[in-house]
Short mmCIF file of C-alpha atoms and ligand atoms in Angstrom, two decimals:
data_model
loop_
_atom_site.label_atom_id
_atom_site.label_comp_id
_atom_site.label_asym_id
_atom_site.label_seq_id
_atom_site.Cartn_x
_atom_site.Cartn_y
_atom_site.Cartn_z
CA UNK U 1473 0.00 0.00 0.00
CA UNK U 1474 1.37 3.47 -0.85
CA UNK U 1475 2.20 5.84 2.02
CA UNK U 1476 -0.76 8.06 1.08
CA UNK U 1477 -3.25 5.19 0.82
CA UNK U 1478 -2.06 3.76 4.11
CA UNK U 1479 -2.58 7.17 5.74
CA UNK U 1480 -6.14 7.43 4.46
CA UNK U 1481 -7.00 4.45 6.65
CA UNK U 1482 -5.43 5.87 9.77
CA UNK U 1483 -7.30 7.62 12.52
CA UNK U 1484 -6.82 11.25 13.53
CA UNK U 1485 -4.62 10.60 16.57
CA UNK U 1486 -2.24 8.50 14.46
CA UNK U 1487 -2.10 11.01 11.62
CA UNK U 1488 -1.43 13.84 14.09
CA UNK U 1489 1.73 12.07 15.20
CA UNK U 1490 2.90 10.50 11.93
CA UNK U 1491 1.60 12.29 8.81
CA UNK U 1492 4.48 14.12 7.13
CA UNK U 1493 6.73 13.11 10.04
CA UNK U 1494 8.76 10.23 8.57
CA UNK U 1495 12.09 9.74 10.38
CA UNK U 1496 14.83 11.93 8.94
CA UNK U 1497 16.57 10.24 5.97
CA UNK U 1498 20.06 11.34 6.96
CA UNK U 1499 20.05 10.54 10.69
CA UNK U 1500 16.90 8.57 11.57
CA UNK U 1501 15.80 11.36 13.93
CA UNK U 1502 12.22 10.46 14.85
CA UNK U 1503 10.88 13.99 14.59
CA UNK U 1504 11.58 16.32 11.67
CA UNK U 1505 14.63 18.46 12.48
CA UNK U 1506 14.47 22.24 12.50
CA UNK U 1507 16.06 23.13 9.17
CA UNK U 1508 17.14 26.62 10.24
CA UNK U 1509 18.44 27.52 6.81
CA UNK U 1510 17.64 30.07 4.12
CA UNK U 1511 19.23 28.52 1.03
CA UNK U 1512 20.44 25.19 -0.41
CA UNK U 1513 23.50 24.09 -2.39
CA UNK U 1514 22.71 23.32 -6.01
CA UNK U 1515 24.51 20.51 -7.85
CA UNK U 1516 25.15 22.62 -10.94
CA UNK U 1517 22.77 25.44 -11.90
CA UNK U 1518 19.20 24.28 -11.24
CA UNK U 1519 20.36 20.97 -9.75
CA UNK U 1520 18.16 20.92 -6.66
CA UNK U 1521 18.48 18.14 -4.08
CA UNK U 1522 14.98 17.25 -2.89
CA UNK U 1523 13.47 20.28 -4.60
CA UNK U 1524 14.61 22.87 -2.06
CA UNK U 1525 16.06 26.10 -3.39
CA UNK U 1526 15.18 28.97 -0.99
CA UNK U 1527 13.26 28.77 2.29
CA UNK U 1528 10.54 31.30 1.43
CA UNK U 1529 9.52 28.97 -1.41
CA UNK U 1530 9.89 25.78 0.65
CA UNK U 1531 11.70 24.53 3.74
CA UNK U 1532 11.77 20.87 4.88
CA UNK U 1533 10.46 21.64 8.38
CA UNK U 1534 7.60 23.65 6.94
CA UNK U 1535 6.91 20.91 4.39
CA UNK U 1536 6.58 18.38 7.22
CA UNK U 1537 4.00 20.62 8.92
CA UNK U 1538 2.16 21.35 5.67
CA UNK U 1539 1.83 17.63 4.87
CA UNK U 1540 0.60 17.01 8.38
CA UNK U 1541 -1.99 19.81 8.12
CA UNK U 1542 -3.32 18.47 4.82
CA UNK U 1543 -3.69 14.96 6.26
CA UNK U 1544 -5.47 16.12 9.42
CA UNK U 1545 -8.18 17.94 7.47
CA UNK U 1546 -8.42 15.36 4.69
CA UNK U 1547 -7.31 18.07 2.24
CA UNK U 1548 -5.21 18.02 -0.91
CA UNK U 1549 -2.80 20.69 0.29
CA UNK U 1550 -1.79 22.44 3.50
CA UNK U 1551 0.05 25.76 3.68
CA UNK U 1552 1.70 27.25 6.76
CA UNK U 1553 1.97 30.99 7.35
CA UNK U 1554 3.54 33.43 9.79
CA UNK U 1555 0.16 34.09 11.47
CA UNK U 1556 -3.52 33.38 11.07
CA UNK U 1557 -4.01 36.81 9.53
CA UNK U 1558 -1.19 36.20 7.06
CA UNK U 1559 -3.02 33.03 5.97
CA UNK U 1560 -6.29 34.98 5.63
CA UNK U 1561 -4.60 37.76 3.68
CA UNK U 1562 -3.06 35.28 1.24
CA UNK U 1563 -6.42 33.59 0.80
CA UNK U 1564 -8.40 36.74 0.19
CA UNK U 1565 -5.83 38.11 -2.28
CA UNK U 1566 -5.91 34.78 -4.13
CA UNK U 1567 -9.71 34.46 -4.26
CA UNK U 1568 -10.75 38.09 -4.73
CA UNK U 1569 -9.92 40.87 -7.16
CA UNK U 1570 -11.19 44.48 -7.03
CA UNK U 1571 -14.96 44.57 -7.48
CA UNK U 1572 -15.45 41.07 -6.08
CA UNK U 1573 -17.66 40.55 -3.05
CA UNK U 1574 -17.41 38.40 0.05
CA UNK U 1575 -20.04 37.57 2.67
CA UNK U 1576 -18.61 37.76 6.19
CA UNK U 1577 -20.21 36.59 9.44
CA UNK U 1578 -21.87 38.89 11.99
CA UNK U 1579 -19.63 37.40 14.66
CA UNK U 1580 -15.94 36.92 13.96
CA UNK U 1581 -12.46 37.57 15.28
CA UNK U 1582 -11.92 41.35 15.34
CA UNK U 1583 -8.74 41.11 13.28
CA UNK U 1584 -10.55 39.24 10.50
CA UNK U 1585 -13.19 41.97 10.40
CA UNK U 1586 -10.45 44.62 10.33
CA UNK U 1587 -8.72 42.86 7.42
CA UNK U 1588 -11.88 43.06 5.30
CA UNK U 1589 -13.24 46.40 6.49
CA UNK U 1590 -10.04 48.42 6.77
CA UNK U 1591 -7.58 46.75 4.39
CA UNK U 1592 -9.30 44.75 1.62
CA UNK U 1593 -11.98 47.40 1.16
CA UNK U 1594 -9.27 49.92 0.34
CA UNK U 1595 -8.25 47.67 -2.56
CA UNK U 1596 -11.80 47.53 -3.92
CA UNK U 1597 -13.06 44.31 -2.33
CA UNK U 1598 -16.70 44.59 -1.30
CA UNK U 1599 -18.09 42.84 1.75
CA UNK U 1600 -21.38 42.47 3.51
CA UNK U 1601 -22.38 40.93 6.79
CA UNK U 1602 -24.78 38.02 7.27
CA UNK U 1603 -25.96 35.84 10.12
CA UNK U 1604 -24.25 32.69 8.86
CA UNK U 1605 -26.24 30.51 11.29
CA UNK U 1606 -29.19 31.23 8.95
CA UNK U 1607 -28.63 30.09 5.33
CA UNK U 1608 -31.42 32.46 4.21
CA UNK U 1609 -29.55 35.45 5.64
CA UNK U 1610 -26.48 34.38 3.63
CA UNK U 1611 -28.57 33.89 0.46
CA UNK U 1612 -29.98 37.40 0.87
CA UNK U 1613 -26.46 38.85 1.11
CA UNK U 1614 -25.24 37.29 -2.16
CA UNK U 1615 -24.36 39.54 -5.09
CA UNK U 1616 -23.48 38.71 -8.70
CA UNK U 1617 -19.76 39.01 -7.88
CA UNK U 1618 -19.81 37.07 -4.59
CA UNK U 1619 -16.71 34.88 -4.76
CA UNK U 1620 -16.51 33.69 -1.16
CA UNK U 1621 -18.66 33.03 1.88
CA UNK U 1622 -16.59 33.29 5.07
CA UNK U 1623 -17.66 31.47 8.19
CA UNK U 1624 -16.37 30.98 11.72
CA UNK U 1625 -17.93 28.08 13.61
CA UNK U 1626 -17.90 28.18 16.56
CA UNK U 1627 -17.52 31.94 16.18
CA UNK U 1628 -15.36 34.32 18.16
CA UNK U 1629 -16.48 35.47 20.72
CA UNK U 1630 -20.20 34.54 20.78
CA UNK U 1631 -19.78 30.83 19.98
CA UNK U 1632 -22.34 30.96 17.16
CA UNK U 1633 -22.77 27.78 15.15
CA UNK U 1634 -23.08 27.60 11.36
CA UNK U 1635 -24.33 24.51 9.55
CA UNK U 1636 -21.32 23.93 7.28
CA UNK U 1637 -23.06 21.44 4.96
CA UNK U 1638 -26.03 23.80 4.48
CA UNK U 1639 -23.76 26.74 3.64
CA UNK U 1640 -21.68 24.59 1.30
CA UNK U 1641 -24.89 24.05 -0.69
CA UNK U 1642 -25.58 27.83 -0.73
CA UNK U 1643 -22.00 28.50 -1.87
CA UNK U 1644 -22.21 25.89 -4.61
CA UNK U 1645 -25.46 27.39 -5.98
CA UNK U 1646 -23.84 30.85 -5.98
CA UNK U 1647 -20.59 29.70 -7.61
CA UNK U 1648 -18.73 30.99 -4.54
CA UNK U 1649 -16.17 29.29 -2.34
CA UNK U 1650 -16.99 28.39 1.26
CA UNK U 1651 -14.20 29.33 3.66
CA UNK U 1652 -14.39 28.01 7.23
CA UNK U 1653 -12.24 29.43 10.01
CA UNK U 1654 -11.89 26.27 12.12
CA UNK U 1655 -9.63 27.83 14.76
CA UNK U 1656 -12.03 27.32 17.71
CA UNK U 1657 -12.79 23.69 16.85
CA UNK U 1658 -9.48 22.41 15.42
CA UNK U 1659 -9.48 19.56 12.89
CA UNK U 1660 -9.90 17.05 15.73
CA UNK U 1661 -13.36 18.35 16.62
CA UNK U 1662 -14.58 19.38 13.16
CA UNK U 1663 -13.74 18.51 9.55
CA UNK U 1664 -15.09 21.30 7.31
CA UNK U 1665 -13.79 19.87 4.00
CA UNK U 1666 -15.70 16.62 4.55
CA UNK U 1667 -18.84 18.76 5.06
CA UNK U 1668 -18.35 20.52 1.71
CA UNK U 1669 -16.17 23.55 2.52
CA UNK U 1670 -13.50 24.56 -0.01
CA UNK U 1671 -10.91 26.09 2.32
CA UNK U 1672 -10.16 25.74 6.03
CA UNK U 1673 -8.41 28.60 7.83
CA UNK U 1674 -6.49 28.36 11.10
CA UNK U 1675 -4.74 30.55 13.52
CA UNK U 1676 -2.30 27.79 14.54
CA UNK U 1677 -1.32 30.17 17.36
CA UNK U 1678 -4.30 28.67 19.18
CA UNK U 1679 -5.19 24.97 19.72
CA UNK U 1680 -2.82 23.57 17.07
CA UNK U 1681 0.25 25.13 18.72
CA UNK U 1682 -1.52 24.73 22.05
CA UNK U 1683 1.14 26.13 24.39
CA UNK U 1684 1.00 29.94 23.88
CA UNK U 1685 4.54 29.94 22.53
CA UNK U 1686 4.14 30.49 18.79
CA UNK U 1687 2.19 32.66 16.32
CA UNK U 1688 1.20 30.92 13.10
CA UNK U 1689 -1.52 30.35 10.54
CA UNK U 1690 -2.60 27.74 8.03
CA UNK U 1691 -4.83 27.05 5.06
CA UNK U 1692 -6.00 23.62 3.96
CA UNK U 1693 -7.77 23.19 0.64
CA UNK U 1694 -9.86 20.50 -0.99
CA UNK U 1695 -8.65 20.91 -4.56
CA UNK U 1696 -5.25 20.80 -6.21
CA UNK U 1697 -5.70 23.78 -8.53
CA UNK U 1698 -6.60 26.16 -5.70
CA UNK U 1699 -3.76 24.64 -3.65
CA UNK U 1700 -1.32 25.51 -6.45
CA UNK U 1701 -2.65 29.05 -6.76
CA UNK U 1702 -2.36 29.60 -3.02
CA UNK U 1703 1.17 28.17 -2.94
CA UNK U 1704 2.10 30.58 -5.73
CA UNK U 1705 0.74 33.52 -3.76
CA UNK U 1706 2.28 32.25 -0.51
CA UNK U 1707 5.70 32.40 -2.13
CA UNK U 1708 5.01 35.62 -4.04
CA UNK U 1709 3.77 37.45 -0.93
CA UNK U 1710 6.17 35.75 1.46
CA UNK U 1711 4.46 35.61 4.89
CA UNK U 1712 5.58 32.02 5.51
CA UNK U 1713 6.02 30.14 8.78
CA UNK U 1714 9.68 30.04 9.79
CA UNK U 1715 11.26 26.64 10.52
CA UNK U 1716 11.26 26.93 14.31
CA UNK U 1717 7.65 28.15 14.36
CA UNK U 1718 6.61 25.32 12.02
CA UNK U 1719 8.35 22.85 14.34
CA UNK U 1720 6.57 24.23 17.43
CA UNK U 1721 3.18 23.93 15.74
CA UNK U 1722 4.01 20.36 14.69
CA UNK U 1723 4.97 19.47 18.24
CA UNK U 1724 1.72 20.94 19.53
CA UNK U 1725 -0.37 18.99 17.01
CA UNK U 1726 0.94 15.64 18.26
CA UNK U 1727 -1.09 16.08 21.49
CA UNK U 1728 -4.03 17.97 19.94
CA UNK U 1729 -6.55 15.14 20.36
CA UNK U 1730 -5.98 14.55 24.06
CA UNK U 1731 -5.78 18.26 24.78
CA UNK U 1732 -9.06 18.96 22.96
CA UNK U 1733 -10.82 16.17 24.88
CA UNK U 1734 -9.73 17.76 28.14
CA UNK U 1735 -10.48 21.34 27.00
CA UNK U 1736 -14.00 20.23 26.05
CA UNK U 1737 -14.60 18.35 29.30
CA UNK U 1738 -13.40 21.30 31.42
CA UNK U 1739 -15.35 23.86 29.38
CA UNK U 1740 -18.57 21.85 29.76
CA UNK U 1741 -18.17 21.99 33.57
CA UNK U 1742 -17.39 25.74 33.44
CA UNK U 1743 -20.49 26.38 31.30
CA UNK U 1744 -22.59 24.42 33.79
CA UNK U 1745 -21.26 26.46 36.73
CA UNK U 1746 -21.84 29.76 34.93
CA UNK U 1747 -25.37 28.77 33.85
CA UNK U 1748 -26.35 28.32 37.49
CA UNK U 1749 -24.63 31.49 38.77
CA UNK U 1750 -26.88 34.40 39.87
CA UNK U 1751 -24.44 37.06 38.55
CA UNK U 1752 -24.34 35.58 35.05
CA UNK U 1753 -27.12 36.68 32.70
CA UNK U 1754 -26.21 34.59 29.64
CA UNK U 1755 -23.81 31.77 28.78
CA UNK U 1756 -22.59 31.06 25.25
CA UNK U 1757 -21.43 27.46 24.88
CA UNK U 1758 -22.60 25.16 22.07
CA UNK U 1759 -22.57 22.16 24.42
CA UNK U 1760 -25.50 23.60 26.39
CA UNK U 1761 -28.81 22.11 25.18
CA UNK U 1762 -30.41 25.59 25.18
CA UNK U 1763 -27.76 26.99 22.78
CA UNK U 1764 -29.57 27.69 19.46
CA UNK U 1765 -26.85 25.86 17.50
CA UNK U 1766 -26.58 22.88 19.86
CA UNK U 1767 -28.09 20.29 17.54
CA UNK U 1768 -26.02 21.35 14.54
CA UNK U 1769 -22.88 21.46 16.67
CA UNK U 1770 -23.65 17.96 17.99
CA UNK U 1771 -24.00 16.79 14.37
CA UNK U 1772 -20.84 18.36 12.95
CA UNK U 1773 -18.46 18.45 15.96
CA UNK U 1774 -16.92 15.61 17.94
CA UNK U 1775 -17.33 17.64 21.15
CA UNK U 1776 -17.95 21.30 21.88
CA UNK U 1777 -14.50 22.75 22.47
CA UNK U 1778 -12.83 24.82 25.14
CA UNK U 1779 -14.21 28.33 24.57
CA UNK U 1780 -16.99 29.77 26.75
CA UNK U 1781 -18.33 33.33 26.81
CA UNK U 1782 -20.78 34.86 29.25
CA UNK U 1783 -22.46 38.13 30.18
CA UNK U 1784 -22.30 39.58 33.65
CA UNK U 1785 -25.10 41.32 35.55
CA UNK U 1786 -24.10 44.94 36.20
CA UNK U 1787 -22.79 45.86 32.76
CA UNK U 1788 -19.34 46.62 31.37
CA UNK U 1789 -17.61 47.53 34.65
CA UNK U 1790 -18.86 44.34 36.32
CA UNK U 1791 -17.44 42.30 33.40
CA UNK U 1792 -14.11 44.13 33.63
CA UNK U 1793 -14.05 43.52 37.40
CA UNK U 1794 -14.51 39.76 36.90
CA UNK U 1795 -11.54 39.75 34.49
CA UNK U 1796 -9.43 41.73 36.98
CA UNK U 1797 -10.29 39.47 39.94
CA UNK U 1798 -9.45 36.20 38.19
CA UNK U 1799 -6.14 34.71 39.34
CA UNK U 1800 -5.69 31.26 37.84
CA UNK U 1801 -7.42 32.38 34.63
CA UNK U 1802 -4.72 34.69 33.27
CA UNK U 1803 -5.97 38.02 31.91
CA UNK U 1804 -4.76 38.09 28.33
CA UNK U 1805 -5.65 37.92 24.65
CA UNK U 1806 -5.43 34.76 22.55
CA UNK U 1807 -6.79 31.31 23.34
CA UNK U 1808 -6.24 27.60 22.88
CA UNK U 1809 -3.21 27.13 25.15
CA UNK U 1810 -2.98 24.63 27.99
CA UNK U 1811 -3.37 27.50 30.49
CA UNK U 1812 -6.75 29.13 31.06
CA UNK U 1813 -7.20 32.72 29.88
CA UNK U 1814 -9.87 35.34 30.55
CA UNK U 1815 -10.51 38.55 28.61
CA UNK U 1816 -12.95 41.37 27.92
CA UNK U 1817 -13.57 41.20 24.13
CA UNK U 1818 -15.09 44.69 23.89
CA UNK U 1819 -11.92 46.35 25.16
CA UNK U 1820 -9.39 43.75 24.01
CA UNK U 1821 -9.64 41.27 21.08
CA UNK U 1822 -12.72 42.85 19.48
CA UNK U 1823 -12.09 46.57 20.03
CA UNK U 1824 -11.84 46.99 16.23
CA UNK U 1825 -15.51 45.96 15.81
CA UNK U 1826 -16.86 48.94 17.82
CA UNK U 1827 -19.70 50.67 15.98
CA UNK U 1828 -19.99 47.89 13.35
CA UNK U 1829 -22.48 45.05 12.86
CA UNK U 1830 -19.91 42.85 14.63
CA UNK U 1831 -19.75 44.91 17.84
CA UNK U 1832 -19.78 42.67 20.91
CA UNK U 1833 -21.80 43.24 24.11
CA UNK U 1834 -19.99 45.46 26.63
CA UNK U 1835 -20.78 43.08 29.52
CA UNK U 1836 -19.21 40.09 27.76
CA UNK U 1837 -16.35 38.01 29.20
CA UNK U 1838 -14.57 35.34 27.13
CA UNK U 1839 -12.81 32.32 28.61
CA UNK U 1840 -10.32 30.00 27.00
CA UNK U 1841 -10.67 27.06 29.35
CA UNK U 1842 -7.35 25.28 29.77
CA UNK U 1843 -6.47 21.77 30.86
CA UNK U 1844 -5.73 22.45 34.54
CA UNK U 1845 -7.63 20.72 37.34
CA UNK U 1846 -11.32 21.52 36.88
CA UNK U 1847 -11.75 22.01 40.63
CA UNK U 1848 -9.13 24.77 40.68
CA UNK U 1849 -10.71 26.44 37.63
CA UNK U 1850 -14.21 26.40 39.13
CA UNK U 1851 -12.88 27.77 42.44
CA UNK U 1852 -11.16 30.66 40.66
CA UNK U 1853 -14.24 31.58 38.63
CA UNK U 1854 -16.43 31.43 41.73
CA UNK U 1855 -14.16 33.86 43.58
CA UNK U 1856 -13.81 36.13 40.49
CA UNK U 1857 -17.60 36.40 40.13
CA UNK U 1858 -17.73 37.54 43.78
N1 PLP Y 1207 -9.17 33.46 13.43
C1 PLP Y 1207 -9.61 33.40 14.70
C2 PLP Y 1207 -10.91 32.72 15.01
C3 PLP Y 1207 -8.86 33.99 15.72
O1 PLP Y 1207 -9.32 33.93 16.99
C4 PLP Y 1207 -7.64 34.65 15.40
C5 PLP Y 1207 -6.81 35.29 16.45
O2 PLP Y 1207 -7.22 35.47 17.58
C6 PLP Y 1207 -7.23 34.68 14.07
C7 PLP Y 1207 -8.01 34.07 13.11
C8 PLP Y 1207 -5.97 35.42 13.66
O3 PLP Y 1207 -4.86 34.65 13.96
P1 PLP Y 1207 -3.41 35.25 14.34
O4 PLP Y 1207 -3.58 36.01 15.61
O5 PLP Y 1207 -2.57 34.01 14.46
O6 PLP Y 1207 -3.00 36.13 13.22
#
């Protein structure tokens, strides 16, 4: 059986550890070495050994990560970037030209919104906002030049759920590509390409890296031609993952499955505690049966992930006070690391959405629930809520 065919029969946990990670030819090292190198000796002009010529175009450590990423999402090609936003920028400049239109979600990472509203718009890309949890809202937002429908599910920070298969059908009818930012779920919990999406986007800074020690991004695509086009742009624009960063993300991915199981289990307990707390007015967690997207999430996700948001009685200051009182939950931006984080999206990660259709409630607190002891996490939240 060929290497690729053998891999198709392997389960996620096995692929996470082995796909693209064959022992090093030269030494037998069992993990890909960090090829901290910019250029490669040629055997005569154009005589490349193993195809490597210059590390912006390709680097063996990055190749190992990119093969791993493609395998984990069941895609044809994976591409690793210097950040999630670098991946998004490469994708939007590959898919869209001036005058083209993209539908974006009414809840999304603030930086993604900023990229469309403040950067791409300046280059003539049109965008409009839809509630992507409702396929009819997306249909109504389509225009003749809609080339992409952009979805986050679960979304940041309100944990909205979009039915990926339903939107894939809408995209197909419209001749547009469906892009799914799968950062909150990770490929272990959700497989957008298998549900009909064309491109999966990641901030690998988050669950894939998993240890708050690297910034990175990735794209995984279902078809070879788009993969080629993106690889061309990745090299032409140059925001690639460096070898050490690629290696850190790869190391994180090896434990992704067990970390996500624990993140999900801890987050479910946190959501339960918050739901019963008198100072909490609303909890956003797709694992709660009363969450409007619960059934769809249960259908398309393995479990519900580690992100929980909630609103605090008493308004913005009360929410800020909860963030300030937390001790074990570290006050900081980002998410997806082993350590628990707390933040105030309105003043921190989502400040750029103020005044837009994506503005977040002022009394909102977002938690990235880590993999510490659940008892210690619940005790800290209880004291922080006062
Ligand atoms: N997508 C989502 C859902 C995010 O939460 C983030 C960052 O927080 C990004 C994309 C951007 O990724 P990066 O910060 O790695 O550029």
